[in-house]
Every structure is written in structure tokens, then in C-alpha cells.
Amino acid sequence: MYKSPNLPFGLPWRQPANPLVEVATQVPSQPEIVPPEDTETLETMARVLEVTGNYKILRRLVPRSVEPRPTAGRIGLIIDLETTGLDTTRNEVMEIAAIKFGYADDRITSIIGTFQGFQQPSAPIDPAITALTGITDAMVEGHHIDSASLEQFVSDTHIIIAHNAGFDRKVAERHWPFFANCHWACSATGIDWKAHGLSGARLAYLLSEYGLFHDAHRALDDCRAVLEILALDLPGTELSGLAALLDRARRPQHRVWADGAPFALKDTLKQRGYRWNDGTDGRPKAWYVDVDAVDAELDYLRKEIYRRDDLDIAWRTITSLDRFSTRI
């Protein structure tokens, strides 16, 4: 520790000035950065940064304009739900949003309309859910989603798309049974994003790979984000995201149940893509997998798992009418 020297005549001691401190205090404050107001200048600045190769610029997603007009093609619907929790059997819908669009030759041709509504749940919203979604009790108080209006909006669509259809379809059908009569597709799992160089399927990540960002976890904003990634071509191709998704949705799959499979081979089944069902939903308490080629999978189970060529194995066909529902 530095000690003050003994000075004569009882003079007070003062620590010598630190020149580095003096220099630091003389550094002028940085001026406030005021961005230009015109979009053209901002875009030029963004491009200058991009061409250096040292920056990646994300642009805010600008919603496509709604231009309702008759379409010669088909009609699709993108839907998103905000709920009080993640339990599809009991949690309630707080908000629903949907975008109706026209498409032809597997490309989006028009935005026909939007639907959005809040609904007050039976209990106060968990603060953690409010933190995630931004939806407060005050926003939903007194609100109720009109089922008749929603059904009319959905009635003429050929396909319903959700970015987590395994969740959204179950919740939607529990609240509004007419959704059970619709064809469904999942933009998160129905496109092989990894095959196109994208390492994940989270909506914010996919948008960022296209150089975009949005305000996440609000239903209508998420619908607009899904619309955008479906309208754009997959990286390195001339194939739209919608085309890839519809191709998957149109092809049936087959759910195969490995009921009674030897416990010692559970890791083998898991590595092959099988998932465990605990039986609480009324379906078999067994491992299962969804495959395109059912005969090959049945042959594999008989030879490698059960080792019985004459064994009957339960399986059923899945189409977009029941895929992601509780009926399979």
C-alpha cells in the first residue's frame, strides 16, 4: 500500500495528479447519433456495411399488403395461437390470428384477408406467459373470439398452415371442432430446412437467414413471418417454401407401432426415429414412428426387432386431414 511521505512543517500531503486520469477526463463526449429519416439513405448505409463482409444486416419484415380479390387458384390459411400454457388438453386460447392467401402453381399470389381476436381466459394470465407473449390481462379483458366469424373465415380454405401444427391443431380443434375437417400442414417440420443449409426451424432463425426480423410471439406478426418464408425461394433453389411444404402435405405417411418390442432394443428404435407413447392418450403404450415406406419398415421390425416373419404389426395411414391431430 502506498504511504504518504513525512512532510516538514506539518504541511498537508496531496497525492500527485495522475496524467492518465487527466487525459481521460479531457476526452470529448460522443455526439448523439441521429439516423437519417429517408429510407433510401438508410438502405444505402446498410448496403455499404454489407459489402465489407464484416456485417450482417437484418431488415424489419414489412407486412405484405392485403388486396382482396377473386383468385383463380386455391386458398391457404396461416394460423397462430397464443395460449395460457403448453398443455394442449387444458390450456386456453388468449389470441388467435390468421392470414388468408391465394396461391397458384404452389406460389403465393395474393393476400386475401386477416383475422385476429383476443379471448379472456378463465383465470389470470401467468406472468411468465405475459413475459413471453406480451399479452396482459387488461388486453384480453372482456374479449371473446366469435366462433361463427372464425368459421366463416376458415370455411373456403384448402390448407391450414401453422409453424407448430402439432400444438396448434390440437388446441384449435378442442376450442373449435370445425378445424377437424380441414387439411393441415406444418411449416416447421414439413420442410427439410437442414437439406437446404438451414440448421434450425425456429421462426426467428429462418427469418434471419433471409435477412429479416420481426416482433416475435404475437400471433399476427408470427403469421406474417410464416407467410414470408413460404413466399420466398428456398436457398439455392427456384422452389418456394410453399411448394416444398405442399409437396410434403400431399403425400400420405404411415404410423407404425412397435407394440411389445423388446426393452433391450429401445435405444435401437430411438436411434431409428421412434418415439415413446405412454398410453395415457388411449393409444398403445409403445414405440411408434411415421414413415413414407410402410412395407420396408414392417420388414425391418420383423427381421431386426421381433425376429418373426409372420408377426402382425399395427399401422395406419396418415393424411393431411388427420396429421397433427389427436385422432392418430
mmCIF file of C-alpha atoms in Angstrom:
data_model
loop_
_atom_site.group_PDB
_atom_site.id
_atom_site.type_symbol
_atom_site.label_atom_id
_atom_site.label_comp_id
_atom_site.label_asym_id
_atom_site.label_seq_id
_atom_site.Cartn_x
_atom_site.Cartn_y
_atom_site.Cartn_z
ATOM 1 C CA MET A 1 0.000 0.000 0.000
ATOM 2 C CA TYR A 2 1.299 3.477 -0.863
ATOM 3 C CA LYS A 3 2.002 5.627 2.214
ATOM 4 C CA SER A 4 2.184 9.403 2.234
ATOM 5 C CA PRO A 5 5.667 10.780 2.903
ATOM 6 C CA ASN A 6 6.518 12.708 6.056
ATOM 7 C CA LEU A 7 6.494 16.357 5.027
ATOM 8 C CA PRO A 8 8.190 19.099 7.034
ATOM 9 C CA PHE A 9 6.422 21.898 8.851
ATOM 10 C CA GLY A 10 3.222 19.832 9.078
ATOM 11 C CA LEU A 11 2.214 20.676 5.525
ATOM 12 C CA PRO A 12 -0.726 18.619 4.199
ATOM 13 C CA TRP A 13 0.124 15.952 1.657
ATOM 14 C CA ARG A 14 -1.667 15.664 -1.646
ATOM 15 C CA GLN A 15 -1.406 12.667 -3.970
ATOM 16 C CA PRO A 16 0.282 13.612 -7.242
ATOM 17 C CA ALA A 17 -2.040 14.077 -10.168
ATOM 18 C CA ASN A 18 -2.377 11.081 -12.480
ATOM 19 C CA PRO A 19 -1.789 12.270 -16.048
ATOM 20 C CA LEU A 20 -3.765 9.326 -17.437
ATOM 21 C CA VAL A 21 -6.799 10.377 -15.457
ATOM 22 C CA GLU A 22 -6.416 13.947 -16.695
ATOM 23 C CA VAL A 23 -6.265 12.761 -20.296
ATOM 24 C CA ALA A 24 -9.341 10.561 -19.806
ATOM 25 C CA THR A 25 -11.344 13.427 -18.388
ATOM 26 C CA GLN A 26 -10.461 15.564 -21.367
ATOM 27 C CA VAL A 27 -11.883 13.111 -23.941
ATOM 28 C CA PRO A 28 -14.846 14.843 -25.571
ATOM 29 C CA SER A 29 -18.231 13.149 -25.234
ATOM 30 C CA GLN A 30 -19.518 11.329 -28.293
ATOM 31 C CA PRO A 31 -22.160 13.219 -30.239
ATOM 32 C CA GLU A 32 -25.651 11.750 -30.321
ATOM 33 C CA ILE A 33 -26.225 9.632 -33.416
ATOM 34 C CA VAL A 34 -29.256 10.806 -35.335
ATOM 35 C CA PRO A 35 -30.113 8.448 -38.217
ATOM 36 C CA PRO A 36 -31.387 9.940 -41.449
ATOM 37 C CA GLU A 37 -35.126 9.860 -41.869
ATOM 38 C CA ASP A 38 -35.364 8.796 -45.508
ATOM 39 C CA THR A 39 -35.406 5.077 -46.231
ATOM 40 C CA GLU A 40 -33.205 5.359 -49.320
ATOM 41 C CA THR A 41 -30.261 6.759 -47.361
ATOM 42 C CA LEU A 42 -30.656 4.134 -44.638
ATOM 43 C CA GLU A 43 -30.705 1.363 -47.223
ATOM 44 C CA THR A 44 -27.550 2.739 -48.837
ATOM 45 C CA MET A 45 -25.824 2.745 -45.455
ATOM 46 C CA ALA A 46 -26.912 -0.846 -44.841
ATOM 47 C CA ARG A 47 -25.535 -1.972 -48.200
ATOM 48 C CA VAL A 48 -22.222 -0.233 -47.542
ATOM 49 C CA LEU A 49 -21.882 -2.236 -44.328
ATOM 50 C CA GLU A 50 -22.885 -5.473 -46.057
ATOM 51 C CA VAL A 51 -20.332 -5.227 -48.884
ATOM 52 C CA THR A 52 -17.488 -5.063 -46.361
ATOM 53 C CA GLY A 53 -18.235 -8.655 -45.405
ATOM 54 C CA ASN A 54 -17.941 -7.749 -41.728
ATOM 55 C CA TYR A 55 -21.602 -7.107 -41.044
ATOM 56 C CA LYS A 56 -24.872 -8.942 -41.484
ATOM 57 C CA ILE A 57 -27.861 -6.653 -41.793
ATOM 58 C CA LEU A 58 -31.357 -7.753 -40.752
ATOM 59 C CA ARG A 59 -34.220 -5.721 -42.152
ATOM 60 C CA ARG A 60 -37.573 -5.441 -40.410
ATOM 61 C CA LEU A 61 -40.217 -7.568 -42.103
ATOM 62 C CA VAL A 62 -42.681 -5.295 -43.869
ATOM 63 C CA PRO A 63 -46.158 -6.912 -43.948
ATOM 64 C CA ARG A 64 -47.480 -7.627 -47.413
ATOM 65 C CA SER A 65 -50.499 -5.589 -48.413
ATOM 66 C CA VAL A 66 -53.956 -7.104 -48.238
ATOM 67 C CA GLU A 67 -55.519 -6.987 -51.685
ATOM 68 C CA PRO A 68 -58.741 -8.994 -51.538
ATOM 69 C CA ARG A 69 -59.673 -10.172 -54.956
ATOM 70 C CA PRO A 70 -61.004 -13.367 -56.534
ATOM 71 C CA THR A 71 -58.299 -15.935 -57.091
ATOM 72 C CA ALA A 72 -58.233 -18.444 -59.906
ATOM 73 C CA GLY A 73 -56.126 -20.776 -57.789
ATOM 74 C CA ARG A 74 -56.565 -22.138 -54.301
ATOM 75 C CA ILE A 75 -56.792 -20.562 -50.873
ATOM 76 C CA GLY A 76 -54.469 -21.199 -47.955
ATOM 77 C CA LEU A 77 -54.592 -20.078 -44.345
ATOM 78 C CA ILE A 78 -51.728 -19.426 -41.944
ATOM 79 C CA ILE A 79 -52.781 -19.625 -38.309
ATOM 80 C CA ASP A 80 -51.144 -18.961 -34.953
ATOM 81 C CA LEU A 81 -52.440 -19.273 -31.404
ATOM 82 C CA GLU A 82 -51.202 -17.695 -28.192
ATOM 83 C CA THR A 83 -52.271 -19.767 -25.199
ATOM 84 C CA THR A 84 -52.092 -19.739 -21.406
ATOM 85 C CA GLY A 85 -49.606 -22.632 -21.443
ATOM 86 C CA LEU A 86 -48.241 -25.566 -23.414
ATOM 87 C CA ASP A 87 -50.724 -28.265 -22.350
ATOM 88 C CA THR A 88 -52.919 -28.935 -25.390
ATOM 89 C CA THR A 89 -55.515 -30.729 -23.253
ATOM 90 C CA ARG A 90 -56.342 -27.940 -20.811
ATOM 91 C CA ASN A 91 -54.659 -24.574 -21.540
ATOM 92 C CA GLU A 92 -56.795 -21.869 -23.107
ATOM 93 C CA VAL A 93 -56.502 -19.642 -26.167
ATOM 94 C CA MET A 94 -55.756 -15.978 -25.423
ATOM 95 C CA GLU A 95 -55.287 -14.835 -29.001
ATOM 96 C CA ILE A 96 -55.804 -16.210 -32.475
ATOM 97 C CA ALA A 97 -54.620 -14.736 -35.753
ATOM 98 C CA ALA A 98 -54.814 -15.936 -39.331
ATOM 99 C CA ILE A 99 -53.824 -14.746 -42.790
ATOM 100 C CA LYS A 100 -55.758 -15.969 -45.794
ATOM 101 C CA PHE A 101 -53.844 -16.058 -49.066
ATOM 102 C CA GLY A 102 -54.351 -17.158 -52.640
ATOM 103 C CA TYR A 103 -51.883 -19.478 -54.345
ATOM 104 C CA ALA A 104 -51.403 -20.959 -57.793
ATOM 105 C CA ASP A 105 -48.675 -23.246 -59.118
ATOM 106 C CA ASP A 106 -47.527 -23.580 -55.495
ATOM 107 C CA ARG A 107 -46.716 -19.870 -55.211
ATOM 108 C CA ILE A 108 -48.471 -17.212 -53.160
ATOM 109 C CA THR A 109 -50.346 -14.847 -55.452
ATOM 110 C CA SER A 110 -52.356 -12.592 -53.136
ATOM 111 C CA ILE A 111 -53.199 -11.755 -49.541
ATOM 112 C CA ILE A 112 -56.969 -12.041 -49.231
ATOM 113 C CA GLY A 113 -57.532 -11.015 -45.627
ATOM 114 C CA THR A 114 -56.582 -11.311 -41.958
ATOM 115 C CA PHE A 115 -58.342 -12.397 -38.774
ATOM 116 C CA GLN A 116 -57.303 -11.513 -35.234
ATOM 117 C CA GLY A 117 -59.041 -11.781 -31.899
ATOM 118 C CA PHE A 118 -58.391 -11.869 -28.153
ATOM 119 C CA GLN A 119 -60.177 -14.052 -25.642
ATOM 120 C CA GLN A 120 -60.263 -13.684 -21.867
ATOM 121 C CA PRO A 121 -59.226 -16.953 -20.194
ATOM 122 C CA SER A 122 -60.944 -18.310 -17.101
ATOM 123 C CA ALA A 123 -58.022 -17.375 -14.826
ATOM 124 C CA PRO A 124 -55.431 -14.571 -14.700
ATOM 125 C CA ILE A 125 -52.563 -14.945 -17.156
ATOM 126 C CA ASP A 126 -49.364 -16.346 -15.685
ATOM 127 C CA PRO A 127 -46.691 -13.591 -15.539
ATOM 128 C CA ALA A 128 -44.277 -15.901 -17.365
ATOM 129 C CA ILE A 129 -46.744 -16.155 -20.262
ATOM 130 C CA THR A 130 -47.156 -12.387 -20.319
ATOM 131 C CA ALA A 131 -43.372 -12.002 -20.427
ATOM 132 C CA LEU A 132 -43.222 -14.388 -23.387
ATOM 133 C CA THR A 133 -46.176 -13.140 -25.421
ATOM 134 C CA GLY A 134 -46.659 -9.573 -24.258
ATOM 135 C CA ILE A 135 -50.350 -10.305 -23.663
ATOM 136 C CA THR A 136 -51.705 -8.920 -20.392
ATOM 137 C CA ASP A 137 -54.955 -9.441 -18.514
ATOM 138 C CA ALA A 138 -56.004 -5.920 -19.492
ATOM 139 C CA MET A 139 -55.609 -6.703 -23.207
ATOM 140 C CA VAL A 140 -57.944 -9.697 -23.109
ATOM 141 C CA GLU A 141 -60.435 -8.499 -20.501
ATOM 142 C CA GLY A 142 -63.987 -8.740 -21.806
ATOM 143 C CA HIS A 143 -62.922 -10.168 -25.164
ATOM 144 C CA HIS A 144 -64.343 -13.295 -26.779
ATOM 145 C CA ILE A 145 -63.472 -14.828 -30.148
ATOM 146 C CA ASP A 146 -66.619 -15.138 -32.231
ATOM 147 C CA SER A 147 -66.759 -18.759 -33.399
ATOM 148 C CA ALA A 148 -69.177 -18.076 -36.252
ATOM 149 C CA SER A 149 -66.966 -15.345 -37.712
ATOM 150 C CA LEU A 150 -63.897 -17.537 -37.398
ATOM 151 C CA GLU A 151 -65.608 -20.497 -39.046
ATOM 152 C CA GLN A 152 -66.755 -18.331 -41.938
ATOM 153 C CA PHE A 153 -63.219 -17.008 -42.401
ATOM 154 C CA VAL A 154 -61.798 -20.547 -42.461
ATOM 155 C CA SER A 155 -64.554 -22.237 -44.476
ATOM 156 C CA ASP A 156 -63.201 -21.749 -48.020
ATOM 157 C CA THR A 157 -59.563 -22.655 -47.376
ATOM 158 C CA HIS A 158 -57.893 -25.697 -48.921
ATOM 159 C CA ILE A 159 -54.980 -25.961 -46.474
ATOM 160 C CA ILE A 160 -54.206 -24.604 -42.998
ATOM 161 C CA ILE A 161 -50.565 -23.963 -42.117
ATOM 162 C CA ALA A 162 -49.087 -23.476 -38.653
ATOM 163 C CA HIS A 163 -45.446 -23.243 -37.631
ATOM 164 C CA ASN A 164 -46.066 -25.755 -34.859
ATOM 165 C CA ALA A 165 -49.073 -27.646 -36.172
ATOM 166 C CA GLY A 166 -48.579 -30.451 -33.667
ATOM 167 C CA PHE A 167 -49.564 -27.945 -30.991
ATOM 168 C CA ASP A 168 -51.851 -25.512 -32.807
ATOM 169 C CA ARG A 169 -54.100 -28.121 -34.420
ATOM 170 C CA LYS A 170 -54.837 -29.935 -31.167
ATOM 171 C CA VAL A 171 -55.679 -26.693 -29.371
ATOM 172 C CA ALA A 172 -57.713 -25.301 -32.273
ATOM 173 C CA GLU A 173 -59.811 -28.466 -32.627
ATOM 174 C CA ARG A 174 -60.512 -28.553 -28.879
ATOM 175 C CA HIS A 175 -61.817 -24.974 -28.946
ATOM 176 C CA TRP A 176 -63.428 -25.014 -32.409
ATOM 177 C CA PRO A 177 -64.310 -28.525 -33.673
ATOM 178 C CA PHE A 178 -64.771 -27.380 -37.294
ATOM 179 C CA PHE A 179 -60.967 -27.298 -37.635
ATOM 180 C CA ALA A 180 -61.057 -31.121 -37.656
ATOM 181 C CA ASN A 181 -62.494 -31.047 -41.188
ATOM 182 C CA CYS A 182 -59.505 -29.149 -42.606
ATOM 183 C CA HIS A 183 -56.240 -30.210 -44.217
ATOM 184 C CA TRP A 184 -53.235 -29.143 -42.128
ATOM 185 C CA ALA A 185 -49.509 -28.668 -42.756
ATOM 186 C CA CYS A 186 -46.596 -27.652 -40.521
ATOM 187 C CA SER A 187 -44.084 -25.125 -41.834
ATOM 188 C CA ALA A 188 -41.603 -26.097 -39.089
ATOM 189 C CA THR A 189 -41.466 -29.855 -39.762
ATOM 190 C CA GLY A 190 -42.963 -30.148 -43.254
ATOM 191 C CA ILE A 191 -39.924 -28.601 -44.953
ATOM 192 C CA ASP A 192 -36.485 -30.207 -44.723
ATOM 193 C CA TRP A 193 -34.739 -26.995 -43.708
ATOM 194 C CA LYS A 194 -31.430 -28.734 -42.989
ATOM 195 C CA ALA A 195 -31.307 -30.117 -46.512
ATOM 196 C CA HIS A 196 -31.334 -26.514 -47.714
ATOM 197 C CA GLY A 197 -28.469 -25.425 -45.474
ATOM 198 C CA LEU A 198 -30.555 -24.104 -42.585
ATOM 199 C CA SER A 199 -29.633 -25.610 -39.232
ATOM 200 C CA GLY A 200 -32.923 -24.987 -37.432
ATOM 201 C CA ALA A 201 -36.635 -24.406 -37.875
ATOM 202 C CA ARG A 202 -37.292 -21.659 -35.324
ATOM 203 C CA LEU A 203 -39.189 -18.855 -36.998
ATOM 204 C CA ALA A 204 -36.839 -16.078 -35.871
ATOM 205 C CA TYR A 205 -33.827 -18.058 -37.101
ATOM 206 C CA LEU A 206 -35.354 -18.783 -40.507
ATOM 207 C CA LEU A 207 -36.216 -15.124 -40.978
ATOM 208 C CA SER A 208 -32.678 -14.100 -40.049
ATOM 209 C CA GLU A 209 -31.281 -16.426 -42.703
ATOM 210 C CA TYR A 210 -33.366 -14.486 -45.218
ATOM 211 C CA GLY A 211 -32.036 -11.212 -43.782
ATOM 212 C CA LEU A 212 -35.215 -10.323 -41.899
ATOM 213 C CA PHE A 213 -36.526 -9.951 -38.347
ATOM 214 C CA HIS A 214 -39.953 -9.461 -36.804
ATOM 215 C CA ASP A 215 -41.701 -8.875 -33.483
ATOM 216 C CA ALA A 216 -41.999 -12.462 -32.278
ATOM 217 C CA HIS A 217 -44.663 -14.122 -30.111
ATOM 218 C CA ARG A 218 -47.586 -12.045 -31.275
ATOM 219 C CA ALA A 219 -49.979 -14.127 -33.310
ATOM 220 C CA LEU A 220 -50.477 -11.919 -36.375
ATOM 221 C CA ASP A 221 -46.780 -10.986 -36.560
ATOM 222 C CA ASP A 222 -45.846 -14.669 -36.484
ATOM 223 C CA CYS A 223 -48.362 -15.398 -39.255
ATOM 224 C CA ARG A 224 -46.763 -12.696 -41.403
ATOM 225 C CA ALA A 225 -43.351 -14.213 -40.763
ATOM 226 C CA VAL A 226 -44.538 -17.668 -41.865
ATOM 227 C CA LEU A 227 -46.122 -16.145 -44.968
ATOM 228 C CA GLU A 228 -42.800 -14.552 -45.895
ATOM 229 C CA ILE A 229 -40.666 -17.688 -45.597
ATOM 230 C CA LEU A 230 -43.236 -19.597 -47.663
ATOM 231 C CA ALA A 231 -43.318 -16.916 -50.353
ATOM 232 C CA LEU A 232 -39.523 -16.836 -50.760
ATOM 233 C CA ASP A 233 -37.461 -19.434 -52.597
ATOM 234 C CA LEU A 234 -35.513 -21.949 -50.552
ATOM 235 C CA PRO A 235 -31.776 -21.113 -50.518
ATOM 236 C CA GLY A 236 -30.022 -22.155 -53.705
ATOM 237 C CA THR A 237 -33.225 -23.231 -55.459
ATOM 238 C CA GLU A 238 -36.067 -21.895 -57.537
ATOM 239 C CA LEU A 239 -38.529 -23.748 -55.300
ATOM 240 C CA SER A 240 -40.707 -21.710 -52.974
ATOM 241 C CA GLY A 241 -41.111 -22.692 -49.354
ATOM 242 C CA LEU A 242 -44.814 -23.163 -50.045
ATOM 243 C CA ALA A 243 -44.100 -25.612 -52.879
ATOM 244 C CA ALA A 244 -41.902 -27.762 -50.648
ATOM 245 C CA LEU A 245 -44.472 -27.708 -47.856
ATOM 246 C CA LEU A 246 -47.403 -28.626 -50.090
ATOM 247 C CA ASP A 247 -45.418 -31.493 -51.601
ATOM 248 C CA ARG A 248 -44.941 -32.947 -48.118
ATOM 249 C CA ALA A 249 -48.550 -32.321 -47.089
ATOM 250 C CA ARG A 250 -49.974 -34.082 -50.154
ATOM 251 C CA ARG A 251 -48.059 -37.299 -49.535
ATOM 252 C CA PRO A 252 -49.544 -39.738 -47.019
ATOM 253 C CA GLN A 253 -47.452 -41.228 -44.261
ATOM 254 C CA HIS A 254 -47.890 -44.359 -42.216
ATOM 255 C CA ARG A 255 -47.714 -44.623 -38.437
ATOM 256 C CA VAL A 256 -46.173 -47.917 -37.355
ATOM 257 C CA TRP A 257 -46.467 -49.170 -33.773
ATOM 258 C CA ALA A 258 -43.703 -51.362 -32.358
ATOM 259 C CA ASP A 259 -46.019 -52.738 -29.683
ATOM 260 C CA GLY A 260 -44.347 -55.251 -27.386
ATOM 261 C CA ALA A 261 -40.865 -54.581 -28.745
ATOM 262 C CA PRO A 262 -38.067 -55.972 -26.526
ATOM 263 C CA PHE A 263 -36.999 -53.459 -23.885
ATOM 264 C CA ALA A 264 -33.344 -54.148 -24.655
ATOM 265 C CA LEU A 265 -33.827 -52.695 -28.148
ATOM 266 C CA LYS A 266 -35.402 -49.409 -27.086
ATOM 267 C CA ASP A 267 -32.243 -47.435 -27.911
ATOM 268 C CA THR A 268 -32.136 -49.043 -31.336
ATOM 269 C CA LEU A 269 -35.699 -47.911 -32.001
ATOM 270 C CA LYS A 270 -34.976 -44.431 -30.683
ATOM 271 C CA GLN A 271 -31.983 -44.062 -32.997
ATOM 272 C CA ARG A 272 -34.209 -45.055 -35.908
ATOM 273 C CA GLY A 273 -36.604 -42.200 -35.106
ATOM 274 C CA TYR A 274 -39.185 -43.988 -32.967
ATOM 275 C CA ARG A 275 -40.921 -42.033 -30.208
ATOM 276 C CA TRP A 276 -42.427 -43.362 -26.998
ATOM 277 C CA ASN A 277 -46.140 -43.087 -26.227
ATOM 278 C CA ASP A 278 -47.029 -43.617 -22.570
ATOM 279 C CA GLY A 279 -50.581 -44.795 -23.284
ATOM 280 C CA THR A 280 -52.350 -42.020 -21.372
ATOM 281 C CA ASP A 281 -53.983 -40.781 -24.589
ATOM 282 C CA GLY A 282 -55.740 -44.084 -25.262
ATOM 283 C CA ARG A 283 -53.263 -45.159 -27.903
ATOM 284 C CA PRO A 284 -50.858 -48.088 -27.441
ATOM 285 C CA LYS A 285 -48.199 -47.841 -24.774
ATOM 286 C CA ALA A 286 -45.435 -48.434 -27.254
ATOM 287 C CA TRP A 287 -42.792 -47.008 -29.568
ATOM 288 C CA TYR A 288 -44.025 -45.582 -32.877
ATOM 289 C CA VAL A 289 -42.691 -43.892 -35.994
ATOM 290 C CA ASP A 290 -44.178 -42.124 -39.029
ATOM 291 C CA VAL A 291 -42.705 -43.327 -42.325
ATOM 292 C CA ASP A 292 -43.274 -42.986 -46.052
ATOM 293 C CA ALA A 293 -42.427 -46.592 -46.969
ATOM 294 C CA VAL A 294 -44.519 -48.779 -44.695
ATOM 295 C CA ASP A 295 -43.585 -52.149 -46.212
ATOM 296 C CA ALA A 296 -39.883 -51.530 -45.666
ATOM 297 C CA GLU A 297 -40.481 -50.537 -42.043
ATOM 298 C CA LEU A 298 -42.631 -53.582 -41.321
ATOM 299 C CA ASP A 299 -39.943 -55.787 -42.845
ATOM 300 C CA TYR A 300 -37.302 -54.137 -40.646
ATOM 301 C CA LEU A 301 -39.316 -54.711 -37.466
ATOM 302 C CA ARG A 302 -39.990 -58.357 -38.262
ATOM 303 C CA LYS A 303 -36.355 -59.119 -39.086
ATOM 304 C CA GLU A 304 -34.396 -56.898 -36.691
ATOM 305 C CA ILE A 305 -36.683 -56.286 -33.706
ATOM 306 C CA TYR A 306 -39.174 -59.133 -33.314
ATOM 307 C CA ARG A 307 -37.371 -61.729 -35.471
ATOM 308 C CA ARG A 308 -40.683 -63.228 -36.519
ATOM 309 C CA ASP A 309 -41.627 -63.098 -40.187
ATOM 310 C CA ASP A 310 -45.303 -63.919 -39.555
ATOM 311 C CA LEU A 311 -45.985 -61.220 -36.936
ATOM 312 C CA ASP A 312 -48.885 -58.806 -37.484
ATOM 313 C CA ILE A 313 -47.807 -55.233 -36.729
ATOM 314 C CA ALA A 314 -50.267 -52.388 -36.176
ATOM 315 C CA TRP A 315 -50.049 -49.433 -38.538
ATOM 316 C CA ARG A 316 -52.335 -46.841 -40.106
ATOM 317 C CA THR A 317 -52.203 -44.279 -42.898
ATOM 318 C CA ILE A 318 -51.973 -40.585 -42.034
ATOM 319 C CA THR A 319 -53.041 -37.778 -44.372
ATOM 320 C CA SER A 320 -53.243 -34.012 -44.007
ATOM 321 C CA LEU A 321 -56.822 -34.458 -42.766
ATOM 322 C CA ASP A 322 -55.679 -36.076 -39.516
ATOM 323 C CA ARG A 323 -51.943 -35.347 -39.335
ATOM 324 C CA PHE A 324 -51.025 -33.495 -36.077
ATOM 325 C CA SER A 325 -54.444 -34.260 -34.545
ATOM 326 C CA THR A 326 -55.341 -36.361 -31.506
ATOM 327 C CA ARG A 327 -57.072 -38.879 -33.792
ATOM 328 C CA ILE A 328 -53.903 -40.734 -34.780
#
